[in-house]
Structures are given as C-alpha cells and as structure tokens.
PDB file of C-alpha atoms in Angstrom:
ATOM      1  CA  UNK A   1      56.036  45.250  -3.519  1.00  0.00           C
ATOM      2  CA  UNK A   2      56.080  43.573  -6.860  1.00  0.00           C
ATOM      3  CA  UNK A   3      53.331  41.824  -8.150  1.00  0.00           C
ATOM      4  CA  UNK A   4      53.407  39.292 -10.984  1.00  0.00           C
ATOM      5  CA  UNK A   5      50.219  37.397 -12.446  1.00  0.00           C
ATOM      6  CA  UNK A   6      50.355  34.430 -14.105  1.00  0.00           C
ATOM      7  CA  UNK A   7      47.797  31.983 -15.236  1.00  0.00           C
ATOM      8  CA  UNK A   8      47.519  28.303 -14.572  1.00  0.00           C
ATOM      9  CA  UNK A   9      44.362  26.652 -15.946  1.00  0.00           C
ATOM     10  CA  UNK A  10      41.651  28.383 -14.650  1.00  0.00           C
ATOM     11  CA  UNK A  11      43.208  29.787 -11.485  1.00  0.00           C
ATOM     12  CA  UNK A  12      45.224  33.215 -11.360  1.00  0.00           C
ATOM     13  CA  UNK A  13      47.986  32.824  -9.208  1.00  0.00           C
ATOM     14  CA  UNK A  14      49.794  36.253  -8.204  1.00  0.00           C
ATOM     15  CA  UNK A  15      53.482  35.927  -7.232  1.00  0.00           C
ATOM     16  CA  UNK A  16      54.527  38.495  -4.580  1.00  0.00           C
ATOM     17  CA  UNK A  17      57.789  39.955  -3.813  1.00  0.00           C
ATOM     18  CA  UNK A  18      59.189  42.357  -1.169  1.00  0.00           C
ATOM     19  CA  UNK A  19      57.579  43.905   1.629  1.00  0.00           C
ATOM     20  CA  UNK A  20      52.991  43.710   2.409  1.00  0.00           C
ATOM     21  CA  UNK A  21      53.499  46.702   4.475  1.00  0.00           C
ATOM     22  CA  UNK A  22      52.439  50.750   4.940  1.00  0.00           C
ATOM     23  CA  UNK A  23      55.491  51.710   2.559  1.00  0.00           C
ATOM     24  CA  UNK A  24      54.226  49.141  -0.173  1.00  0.00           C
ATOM     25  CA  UNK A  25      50.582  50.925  -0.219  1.00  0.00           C
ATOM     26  CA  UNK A  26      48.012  49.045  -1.723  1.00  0.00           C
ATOM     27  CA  UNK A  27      49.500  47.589  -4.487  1.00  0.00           C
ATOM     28  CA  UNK A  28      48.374  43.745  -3.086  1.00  0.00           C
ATOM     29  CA  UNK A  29      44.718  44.461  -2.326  1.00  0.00           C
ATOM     30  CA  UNK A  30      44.557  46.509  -5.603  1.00  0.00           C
ATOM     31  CA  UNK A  31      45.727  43.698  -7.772  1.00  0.00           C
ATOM     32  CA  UNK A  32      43.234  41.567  -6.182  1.00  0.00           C
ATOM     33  CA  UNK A  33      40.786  43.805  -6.411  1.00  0.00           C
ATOM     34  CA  UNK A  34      41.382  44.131 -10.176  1.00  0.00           C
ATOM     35  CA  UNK A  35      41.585  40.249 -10.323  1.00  0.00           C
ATOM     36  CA  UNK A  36      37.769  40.029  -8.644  1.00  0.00           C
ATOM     37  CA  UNK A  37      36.805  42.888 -11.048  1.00  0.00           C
ATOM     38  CA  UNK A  38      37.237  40.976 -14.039  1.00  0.00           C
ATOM     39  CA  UNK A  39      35.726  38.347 -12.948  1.00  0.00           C
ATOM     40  CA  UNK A  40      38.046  35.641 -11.528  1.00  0.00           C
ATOM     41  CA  UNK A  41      36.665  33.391  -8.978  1.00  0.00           C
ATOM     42  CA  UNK A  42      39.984  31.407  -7.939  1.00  0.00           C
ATOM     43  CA  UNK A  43      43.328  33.422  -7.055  1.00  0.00           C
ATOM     44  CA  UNK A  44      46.225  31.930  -5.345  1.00  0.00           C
ATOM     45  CA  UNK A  45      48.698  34.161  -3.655  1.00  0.00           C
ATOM     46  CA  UNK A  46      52.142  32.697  -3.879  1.00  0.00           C
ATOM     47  CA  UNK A  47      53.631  34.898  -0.960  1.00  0.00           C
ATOM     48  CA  UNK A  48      56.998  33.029  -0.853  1.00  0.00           C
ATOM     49  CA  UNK A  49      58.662  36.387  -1.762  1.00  0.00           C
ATOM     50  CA  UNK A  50      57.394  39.210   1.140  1.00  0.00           C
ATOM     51  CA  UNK A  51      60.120  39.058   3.336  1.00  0.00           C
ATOM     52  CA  UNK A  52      57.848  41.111   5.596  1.00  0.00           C
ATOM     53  CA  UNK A  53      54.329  42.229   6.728  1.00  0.00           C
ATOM     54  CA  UNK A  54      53.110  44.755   8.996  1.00  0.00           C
ATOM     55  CA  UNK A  55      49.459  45.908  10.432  1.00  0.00           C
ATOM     56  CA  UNK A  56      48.827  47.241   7.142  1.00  0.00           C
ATOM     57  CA  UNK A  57      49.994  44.307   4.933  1.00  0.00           C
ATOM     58  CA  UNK A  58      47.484  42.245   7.733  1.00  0.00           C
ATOM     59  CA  UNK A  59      44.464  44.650   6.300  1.00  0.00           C
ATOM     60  CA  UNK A  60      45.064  44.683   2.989  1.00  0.00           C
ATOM     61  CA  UNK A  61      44.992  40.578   3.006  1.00  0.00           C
ATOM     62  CA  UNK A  62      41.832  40.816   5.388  1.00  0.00           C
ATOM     63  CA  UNK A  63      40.278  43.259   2.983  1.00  0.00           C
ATOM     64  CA  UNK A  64      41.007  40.798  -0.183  1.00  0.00           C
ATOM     65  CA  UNK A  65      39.550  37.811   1.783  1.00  0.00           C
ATOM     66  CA  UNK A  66      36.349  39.588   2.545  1.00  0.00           C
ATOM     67  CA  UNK A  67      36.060  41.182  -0.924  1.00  0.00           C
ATOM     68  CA  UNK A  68      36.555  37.680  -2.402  1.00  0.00           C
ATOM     69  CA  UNK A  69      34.246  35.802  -0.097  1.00  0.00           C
ATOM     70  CA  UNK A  70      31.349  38.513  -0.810  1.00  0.00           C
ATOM     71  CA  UNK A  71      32.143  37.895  -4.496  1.00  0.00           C
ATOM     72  CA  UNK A  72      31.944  34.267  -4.007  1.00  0.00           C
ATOM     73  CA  UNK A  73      35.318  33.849  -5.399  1.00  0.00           C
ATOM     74  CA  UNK A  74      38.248  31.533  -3.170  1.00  0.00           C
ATOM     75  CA  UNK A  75      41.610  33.064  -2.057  1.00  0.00           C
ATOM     76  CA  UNK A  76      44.351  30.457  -0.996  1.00  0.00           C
ATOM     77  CA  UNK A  77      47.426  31.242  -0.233  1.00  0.00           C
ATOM     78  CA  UNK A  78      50.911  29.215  -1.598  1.00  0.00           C
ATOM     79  CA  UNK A  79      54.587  29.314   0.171  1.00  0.00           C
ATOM     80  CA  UNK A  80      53.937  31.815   3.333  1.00  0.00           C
ATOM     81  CA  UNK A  81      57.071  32.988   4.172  1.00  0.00           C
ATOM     82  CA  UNK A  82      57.754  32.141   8.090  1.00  0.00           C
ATOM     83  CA  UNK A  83      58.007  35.432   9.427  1.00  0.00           C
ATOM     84  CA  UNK A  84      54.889  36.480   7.282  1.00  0.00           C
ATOM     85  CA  UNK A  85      53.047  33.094   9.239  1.00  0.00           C
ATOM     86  CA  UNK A  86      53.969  34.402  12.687  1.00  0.00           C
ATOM     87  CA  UNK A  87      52.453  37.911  11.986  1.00  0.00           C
ATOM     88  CA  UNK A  88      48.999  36.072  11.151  1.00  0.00           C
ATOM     89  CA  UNK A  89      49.435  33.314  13.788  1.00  0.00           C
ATOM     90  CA  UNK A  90      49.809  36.589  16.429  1.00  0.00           C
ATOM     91  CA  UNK A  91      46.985  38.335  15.024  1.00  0.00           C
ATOM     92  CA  UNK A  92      44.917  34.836  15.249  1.00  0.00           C
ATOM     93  CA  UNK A  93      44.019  35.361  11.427  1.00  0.00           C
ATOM     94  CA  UNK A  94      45.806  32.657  10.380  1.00  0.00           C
ATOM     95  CA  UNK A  95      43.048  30.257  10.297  1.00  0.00           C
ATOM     96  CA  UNK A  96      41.203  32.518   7.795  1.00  0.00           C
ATOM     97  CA  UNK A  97      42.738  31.294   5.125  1.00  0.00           C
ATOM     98  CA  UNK A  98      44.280  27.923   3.103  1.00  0.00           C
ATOM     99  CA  UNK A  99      47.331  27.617   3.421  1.00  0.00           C
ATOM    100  CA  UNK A 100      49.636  25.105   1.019  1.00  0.00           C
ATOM    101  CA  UNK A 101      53.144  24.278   0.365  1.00  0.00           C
ATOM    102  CA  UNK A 102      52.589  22.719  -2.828  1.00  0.00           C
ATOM    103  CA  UNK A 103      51.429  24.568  -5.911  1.00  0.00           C
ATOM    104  CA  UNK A 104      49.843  21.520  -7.146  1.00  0.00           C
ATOM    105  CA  UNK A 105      48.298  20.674  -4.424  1.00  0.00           C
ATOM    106  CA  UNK A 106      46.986  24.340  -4.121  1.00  0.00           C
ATOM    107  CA  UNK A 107      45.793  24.430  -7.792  1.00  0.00           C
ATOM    108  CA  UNK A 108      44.628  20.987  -7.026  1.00  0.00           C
ATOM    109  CA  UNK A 109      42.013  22.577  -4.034  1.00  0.00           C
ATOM    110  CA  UNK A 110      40.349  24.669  -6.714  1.00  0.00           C
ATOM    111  CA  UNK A 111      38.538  22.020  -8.286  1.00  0.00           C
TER     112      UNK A 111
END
C-alpha cells in the first residue's frame, strides 16, 4: 500500500494505491492516525487505487472512522473501487461512511 497526501484547501485528501489488506499492515490507519494527530479535522480518502481489501483492510478503515469521529474530525471517502464497495456492502459497513464520485463534490461536503 502506497499512500500519498496532498492538500486541497483546508481538506487533506490521501490517495491510496494497492492492496488495504493483512500484507499491507497498517500503513492506512497509521497515516490517518498521523493526519488526526496533527490536528486535521477533514480527510478524504481517494481509494480509487486499492485494487483489494480484506478483513483487515475492513478494520483498519473502521478503526480510522471511530478515531476520527471521537476526534470530531469527518472522514469521506472519494472513487471506491467496486470490488472494495462489495467488501463493505457484505460487511453492512458501507453506510458508515460518505461516499462520492466527484472530488469536488467531496471537497465541496466539507464546508
């Protein structure tokens, strides 16, 4: 898993690539835990990029939504991947989170 952060106004948006799964570690939920730990309150994942998600990939976004709800800070998510969509639509998590297409229509949800 490859993680990229970029800014866009006041909203970090963290671009994702490869695989959210046991072999990846924690390299997603760490990122966002460094992103709450400096203080940012708005974080987009743009998960167009992970091919693939497991159990493990399922807790560490579970973990990251909790964290970030107890720090009163929003995650949304951009572009999930269809095969990453099924794994939370089977697990029923799916409505945890916002979902968007459009980057500026996510960015847009911030405000």
């Amino acid at each position: 898993m490859q993680i990229e952060t970029r800014r866009n106004g006041d909203v970090l948006v963290l671009d994702f690539d490869g695989k959210l799964t046991i072999a990846s570690g924690s390299a997603a939920h760490d990122a966002i835990a460094q992103a709450l730990a400096a203080g940012e309150t708005k974080i987009l994942l743009d998960m167009e990029g992970v091919s693939s998600m497991d159990s493990s990939g399922v807790g560490e976004l579970m973990a990251s939504y909790t964290s970030s709800k107890n720090r009163g800070a929003a995650l949304k998510i951009l572009k999930l991947a269809p095969r990453v969509g099924e794994v939370l639509k089977v697990t029923q998590l799916i409505g945890f989170f916002e979902i968007f297409e459009d980057e500026k229509l996510a960015l847009a949800s911030f405000k």
